[in-house]
Backbone as JSON Lines, residues from 0, in Angstrom:
{"i":0,"aa":"X","n":[110.33,110.27,109.19],"ca":[111.12,111.03,108.27],"c":[110.82,112.52,108.36]}
{"i":1,"aa":"X","n":[109.58,112.88,108.67],"ca":[109.22,114.3,108.75],"c":[109.99,115.02,109.84]}
{"i":2,"aa":"X","n":[110.27,114.34,110.93],"ca":[110.99,115.0,112.02],"c":[112.41,115.38,111.6]}
{"i":3,"aa":"X","n":[113.01,114.62,110.7],"ca":[114.34,114.97,110.18],"c":[114.2,116.14,109.2]}
{"i":4,"aa":"X","n":[113.27,116.05,108.29],"ca":[113.08,117.09,107.27],"c":[112.71,118.43,107.92]}
{"i":5,"aa":"X","n":[111.94,118.39,108.99],"ca":[111.45,119.62,109.62],"c":[112.57,120.5,110.16]}
{"i":6,"aa":"X","n":[113.77,119.99,110.24],"ca":[114.91,120.78,110.72],"c":[115.42,121.76,109.66]}
{"i":7,"aa":"X","n":[114.9,121.65,108.44],"ca":[115.38,122.46,107.33],"c":[114.33,123.48,106.91]}
{"i":8,"aa":"X","n":[114.7,124.37,106.0],"ca":[113.79,125.4,105.52],"c":[113.19,125.1,104.16]}
{"i":9,"aa":"X","n":[113.99,124.5,103.28],"ca":[113.57,124.31,101.89],"c":[113.83,122.87,101.47]}
{"i":10,"aa":"X","n":[112.86,122.28,100.82],"ca":[113.01,120.94,100.26],"c":[113.22,121.03,98.77]}
{"i":11,"aa":"X","n":[114.28,120.39,98.28],"ca":[114.59,120.41,96.86],"c":[114.0,119.16,96.19]}
{"i":12,"aa":"X","n":[112.95,119.36,95.43],"ca":[112.28,118.27,94.7],"c":[112.8,118.27,93.28]}
{"i":13,"aa":"X","n":[113.99,117.76,93.14],"ca":[114.68,117.78,91.86],"c":[114.45,116.47,91.12]}
{"i":14,"aa":"X","n":[113.8,116.57,89.98],"ca":[113.56,115.42,89.12],"c":[114.14,115.73,87.75]}
{"i":15,"aa":"X","n":[114.79,114.78,87.17],"ca":[115.46,115.03,85.9],"c":[114.54,114.94,84.7]}
{"i":16,"aa":"X","n":[113.4,114.27,84.84],"ca":[112.5,114.13,83.71],"c":[113.05,113.26,82.61]}
{"i":17,"aa":"X","n":[113.91,112.3,82.97],"ca":[114.57,111.46,81.97],"c":[113.66,110.38,81.4]}
{"i":18,"aa":"X","n":[112.53,110.12,82.04],"ca":[111.62,109.08,81.54],"c":[110.19,109.56,81.67]}
{"i":19,"aa":"X","n":[109.29,108.88,81.0],"ca":[107.87,109.23,81.09],"c":[107.39,109.17,82.53]}
{"i":20,"aa":"X","n":[107.74,108.09,83.24],"ca":[107.32,107.96,84.63],"c":[107.84,109.11,85.47]}
{"i":21,"aa":"X","n":[109.09,109.49,85.25],"ca":[109.69,110.59,85.99],"c":[108.97,111.9,85.72]}
{"i":22,"aa":"X","n":[108.42,112.04,84.53],"ca":[107.69,113.26,84.17],"c":[106.29,113.32,84.77]}
{"i":23,"aa":"X","n":[105.63,112.15,84.88],"ca":[104.22,112.17,85.29],"c":[103.98,111.8,86.74]}
{"i":24,"aa":"X","n":[105.0,111.31,87.43],"ca":[104.84,110.88,88.82],"c":[105.33,111.94,89.78]}
{"i":25,"aa":"X","n":[104.73,111.95,90.96],"ca":[105.21,112.79,92.05],"c":[105.93,111.9,93.05]}
{"i":26,"aa":"X","n":[107.13,112.29,93.42],"ca":[107.87,111.48,94.39],"c":[107.37,111.76,95.8]}
{"i":27,"aa":"X","n":[107.61,110.81,96.67],"ca":[107.2,110.97,98.07],"c":[107.86,112.16,98.74]}
{"i":28,"aa":"X","n":[109.07,112.52,98.28],"ca":[109.8,113.6,98.96],"c":[109.04,114.91,98.92]}
{"i":29,"aa":"X","n":[108.33,115.19,97.85],"ca":[107.62,116.47,97.77],"c":[106.53,116.54,98.83]}
{"i":30,"aa":"X","n":[105.9,115.4,99.12],"ca":[104.87,115.35,100.17],"c":[105.51,115.4,101.55]}
{"i":31,"aa":"X","n":[106.65,114.76,101.71],"ca":[107.39,114.84,102.98],"c":[107.75,116.28,103.28]}
{"i":32,"aa":"X","n":[108.22,117.0,102.27],"ca":[108.59,118.4,102.47],"c":[107.39,119.21,102.94]}
{"i":33,"aa":"X","n":[106.26,119.05,102.26],"ca":[105.07,119.82,102.64],"c":[104.59,119.44,104.03]}
{"i":34,"aa":"X","n":[104.53,118.15,104.32],"ca":[104.06,117.71,105.63],"c":[105.01,118.14,106.75]}
{"i":35,"aa":"X","n":[106.26,118.4,106.4],"ca":[107.24,118.84,107.38],"c":[107.3,120.36,107.5]}
{"i":36,"aa":"X","n":[106.59,121.06,106.64],"ca":[106.58,122.51,106.69],"c":[107.77,123.16,106.02]}
{"i":37,"aa":"X","n":[108.23,122.58,104.94],"ca":[109.33,123.16,104.18],"c":[108.78,123.86,102.94]}
{"i":38,"aa":"X","n":[109.4,124.97,102.58],"ca":[109.13,125.57,101.29],"c":[109.68,124.6,100.24]}
{"i":39,"aa":"X","n":[109.02,124.48,99.12],"ca":[109.44,123.52,98.1],"c":[110.02,124.26,96.9]}
{"i":40,"aa":"X","n":[111.18,123.79,96.46],"ca":[111.76,124.22,95.19],"c":[111.7,122.98,94.3]}
{"i":41,"aa":"X","n":[110.82,123.0,93.31],"ca":[110.55,121.81,92.5],"c":[110.97,122.03,91.05]}
{"i":42,"aa":"X","n":[111.64,121.03,90.5],"ca":[111.95,121.08,89.07],"c":[110.64,121.04,88.3]}
{"i":43,"aa":"X","n":[110.67,121.57,87.09],"ca":[109.42,121.77,86.36],"c":[109.01,120.59,85.48]}
{"i":44,"aa":"X","n":[109.06,119.38,86.04],"ca":[108.46,118.26,85.3],"c":[106.95,118.52,85.24]}
{"i":45,"aa":"X","n":[106.26,117.92,84.3],"ca":[104.82,118.17,84.2],"c":[104.05,117.92,85.5]}
{"i":46,"aa":"X","n":[104.35,116.83,86.18],"ca":[103.61,116.51,87.41],"c":[103.91,117.52,88.52]}
{"i":47,"aa":"X","n":[105.18,117.84,88.69],"ca":[105.53,118.78,89.76],"c":[105.03,120.18,89.46]}
{"i":48,"aa":"X","n":[105.1,120.59,88.2],"ca":[104.57,121.9,87.82],"c":[103.08,121.97,88.09]}
{"i":49,"aa":"X","n":[102.36,120.91,87.77],"ca":[100.9,120.89,88.01],"c":[100.6,120.99,89.5]}
{"i":50,"aa":"X","n":[101.35,120.26,90.32],"ca":[101.14,120.31,91.77],"c":[101.43,121.7,92.3]}
{"i":51,"aa":"X","n":[102.52,122.3,91.86],"ca":[102.88,123.62,92.35],"c":[101.92,124.7,91.84]}
{"i":52,"aa":"X","n":[101.33,124.48,90.67],"ca":[100.3,125.41,90.19],"c":[99.04,125.29,91.03]}
{"i":53,"aa":"X","n":[98.75,124.07,91.48],"ca":[97.58,123.86,92.32],"c":[97.8,124.42,93.73]}
{"i":54,"aa":"X","n":[99.03,124.38,94.2],"ca":[99.37,124.85,95.55],"c":[100.54,125.84,95.47]}
{"i":55,"aa":"X","n":[100.36,126.98,94.82],"ca":[101.48,127.91,94.59],"c":[102.04,128.51,95.88]}
{"i":56,"aa":"X","n":[101.27,128.5,96.94],"ca":[101.74,129.07,98.19],"c":[102.74,128.17,98.92]}
{"i":57,"aa":"X","n":[103.0,126.97,98.37],"ca":[103.92,126.03,99.03],"c":[105.35,126.12,98.5]}
{"i":58,"aa":"X","n":[105.57,126.84,97.41],"ca":[106.92,126.94,96.88],"c":[106.93,127.39,95.43]}
{"i":59,"aa":"X","n":[108.03,127.08,94.76],"ca":[108.23,127.54,93.39],"c":[108.87,126.44,92.54]}
{"i":60,"aa":"X","n":[108.68,126.55,91.22],"ca":[109.33,125.62,90.3],"c":[110.48,126.33,89.59]}
{"i":61,"aa":"X","n":[111.4,125.51,89.11],"ca":[112.54,126.03,88.37],"c":[112.84,125.14,87.17]}
{"i":62,"aa":"X","n":[113.48,125.74,86.16],"ca":[113.82,125.0,84.94],"c":[115.31,124.71,84.83]}
{"i":63,"aa":"X","n":[116.12,125.51,85.5],"ca":[117.57,125.35,85.38],"c":[118.25,125.85,86.66]}
{"i":64,"aa":"X","n":[119.55,125.72,86.7],"ca":[120.31,126.09,87.9],"c":[120.19,127.58,88.22]}
{"i":65,"aa":"X","n":[120.14,128.42,87.2],"ca":[120.01,129.86,87.44],"c":[118.68,130.18,88.12]}
{"i":66,"aa":"X","n":[117.59,129.58,87.65],"ca":[116.28,129.81,88.27],"c":[116.25,129.27,89.69]}
{"i":67,"aa":"X","n":[116.86,128.12,89.92],"ca":[116.94,127.58,91.28],"c":[117.71,128.53,92.19]}
{"i":68,"aa":"X","n":[118.79,129.07,91.69],"ca":[119.59,130.02,92.46],"c":[118.77,131.26,92.82]}
{"i":69,"aa":"X","n":[117.96,131.73,91.89],"ca":[117.11,132.9,92.14],"c":[116.09,132.58,93.23]}
{"i":70,"aa":"X","n":[115.5,131.39,93.19],"ca":[114.52,130.99,94.21],"c":[115.19,130.94,95.58]}
{"i":71,"aa":"X","n":[116.32,130.27,95.67],"ca":[117.0,130.13,96.96],"c":[117.47,131.48,97.5]}
{"i":72,"aa":"X","n":[117.99,132.32,96.63],"ca":[118.42,133.66,97.04],"c":[117.23,134.48,97.51]}
{"i":73,"aa":"X","n":[116.12,134.35,96.79],"ca":[114.91,135.08,97.17],"c":[114.44,134.7,98.57]}
{"i":74,"aa":"X","n":[114.43,133.43,98.88],"ca":[114.03,133.0,100.22],"c":[115.04,133.44,101.27]}
{"i":75,"aa":"X","n":[116.31,133.43,100.92],"ca":[117.34,133.88,101.85],"c":[117.19,135.37,102.16]}
{"i":76,"aa":"X","n":[116.87,136.14,101.16],"ca":[116.77,137.59,101.34],"c":[115.41,138.04,101.87]}
{"i":77,"aa":"X","n":[114.41,137.2,101.75],"ca":[113.06,137.55,102.23],"c":[112.59,136.47,103.19]}
{"i":78,"aa":"X","n":[113.03,136.56,104.42],"ca":[112.7,135.55,105.42],"c":[111.21,135.51,105.75]}
{"i":79,"aa":"X","n":[110.53,136.62,105.6],"ca":[109.08,136.63,105.84],"c":[108.37,135.77,104.79]}
{"i":80,"aa":"X","n":[108.78,135.89,103.53],"ca":[108.21,135.05,102.47],"c":[108.53,133.58,102.74]}
{"i":81,"aa":"X","n":[109.75,133.29,103.15],"ca":[110.12,131.92,103.49],"c":[109.24,131.4,104.61]}
{"i":82,"aa":"X","n":[109.06,132.18,105.66],"ca":[108.23,131.78,106.81],"c":[106.78,131.54,106.37]}
{"i":83,"aa":"X","n":[106.22,132.43,105.56],"ca":[104.84,132.27,105.08],"c":[104.7,131.02,104.22]}
{"i":84,"aa":"X","n":[105.67,130.79,103.34],"ca":[105.63,129.63,102.46],"c":[105.72,128.34,103.27]}
{"i":85,"aa":"X","n":[106.6,128.31,104.27],"ca":[106.72,127.13,105.13],"c":[105.42,126.87,105.88]}
{"i":86,"aa":"X","n":[104.81,127.92,106.39],"ca":[103.54,127.76,107.12],"c":[102.43,127.22,106.22]}
{"i":87,"aa":"X","n":[102.35,127.75,105.0],"ca":[101.32,127.29,104.07],"c":[101.58,125.84,103.65]}
{"i":88,"aa":"X","n":[102.83,125.51,103.41],"ca":[103.16,124.12,103.05],"c":[102.77,123.18,104.18]}
{"i":89,"aa":"X","n":[103.05,123.57,105.4],"ca":[102.7,122.73,106.55],"c":[101.19,122.54,106.65]}
{"i":90,"aa":"X","n":[100.44,123.63,106.51],"ca":[98.97,123.53,106.59],"c":[98.43,122.59,105.52]}
{"i":91,"aa":"X","n":[98.9,122.76,104.3],"ca":[98.42,121.92,103.2],"c":[98.87,120.47,103.4]}
{"i":92,"aa":"X","n":[100.09,120.28,103.86],"ca":[100.59,118.93,104.12],"c":[99.84,118.22,105.23]}
{"i":93,"aa":"X","n":[99.43,118.97,106.23],"ca":[98.71,118.36,107.35],"c":[97.22,118.15,107.05]}
{"i":94,"aa":"X","n":[96.63,119.07,106.3],"ca":[95.18,119.05,106.12],"c":[94.69,118.49,104.8]}
{"i":95,"aa":"X","n":[95.55,118.45,103.78],"ca":[95.09,118.01,102.47],"c":[95.94,116.89,101.9]}
{"i":96,"aa":"X","n":[97.21,117.12,101.75],"ca":[98.09,116.18,101.04],"c":[98.77,115.25,102.02]}
{"i":97,"aa":"X","n":[98.0,114.34,102.57],"ca":[98.56,113.38,103.51],"c":[97.89,112.03,103.34]}
{"i":98,"aa":"X","n":[98.52,111.01,103.88],"ca":[98.04,109.65,103.68],"c":[96.66,109.42,104.29]}
{"i":99,"aa":"X","n":[96.37,110.05,105.39],"ca":[95.05,109.86,106.01],"c":[93.94,110.24,105.04]}
{"i":100,"aa":"X","n":[94.09,111.34,104.34],"ca":[93.09,111.75,103.35],"c":[93.15,110.89,102.09]}
{"i":101,"aa":"X","n":[94.34,110.68,101.58],"ca":[94.49,109.92,100.35],"c":[94.1,108.45,100.52]}
{"i":102,"aa":"X","n":[94.31,107.89,101.71],"ca":[93.96,106.49,101.93],"c":[92.45,106.28,101.81]}
{"i":103,"aa":"X","n":[91.67,107.25,102.24],"ca":[90.21,107.13,102.1],"c":[89.82,107.04,100.63]}
{"i":104,"aa":"X","n":[90.44,107.89,99.81],"ca":[90.16,107.86,98.37],"c":[90.58,106.52,97.77]}
{"i":105,"aa":"X","n":[91.75,106.05,98.15],"ca":[92.27,104.79,97.64],"c":[91.36,103.63,98.03]}
{"i":106,"aa":"X","n":[90.98,103.56,99.29],"ca":[90.11,102.47,99.74],"c":[88.74,102.53,99.09]}
{"i":107,"aa":"X","n":[88.26,103.72,98.82],"ca":[86.97,103.88,98.13],"c":[87.05,103.32,96.72]}
{"i":108,"aa":"X","n":[88.15,103.57,96.02],"ca":[88.34,103.04,94.66],"c":[88.4,101.51,94.7]}
{"i":109,"aa":"X","n":[89.15,100.97,95.67],"ca":[89.26,99.51,95.81],"c":[87.89,98.91,96.11]}
{"i":110,"aa":"X","n":[87.14,99.52,97.0],"ca":[85.82,99.01,97.35],"c":[84.89,99.01,96.13]}
{"i":111,"aa":"X","n":[84.89,100.09,95.36],"ca":[84.05,100.16,94.16],"c":[84.46,99.08,93.15]}
{"i":112,"aa":"X","n":[85.76,98.85,93.02],"ca":[86.24,97.82,92.08],"c":[85.8,96.44,92.54]}
{"i":113,"aa":"X","n":[85.87,96.18,93.84],"ca":[85.47,94.88,94.35],"c":[83.97,94.65,94.19]}
{"i":114,"aa":"X","n":[83.18,95.69,94.39],"ca":[81.73,95.56,94.23],"c":[81.37,95.29,92.79]}
{"i":115,"aa":"X","n":[82.15,95.85,91.87],"ca":[81.89,95.69,90.43],"c":[82.29,94.32,89.89]}
{"i":116,"aa":"X","n":[83.06,93.56,90.65],"ca":[83.48,92.24,90.18],"c":[82.27,91.31,90.07]}
{"i":117,"aa":"X","n":[82.22,90.48,89.05],"ca":[81.11,89.53,88.95],"c":[81.2,88.49,90.08]}
{"i":118,"aa":"X","n":[80.05,88.09,90.54],"ca":[79.98,87.1,91.62],"c":[80.27,85.72,91.06]}
{"i":119,"aa":"X","n":[81.08,84.95,91.77],"ca":[81.39,83.57,91.4],"c":[80.32,82.68,92.02]}
{"i":120,"aa":"X","n":[79.5,82.09,91.2],"ca":[78.38,81.3,91.69],"c":[78.66,79.81,91.54]}
{"i":121,"aa":"X","n":[79.45,79.26,92.43],"ca":[79.76,77.82,92.43],"c":[78.91,77.08,93.41]}
């Protein structure tokens, strides 16, 4: 999927925030965008805002159509900023926010949970 996304400049991570899960979860697309080296324009759900605050060099958040328009126009008019943002998103996507890194954390949690299980002594 990254090879398709990499053909573009900006990934639109638009979430409506219509449910609790939609507010607190991050969709796979935002990680695909970063791993593909796209600048991210993310709606300001709590989860996406937190991610973009943690990695502000990867893109910007918006609250409404006017703010999204300002972000897109800004990248169109400042290609150097777009290029820098894409490069930073790619670096972070390749070196930090990827399955290879996250899988180690996940497997570590599973291993700790399995060790904590009581032994069945039959």
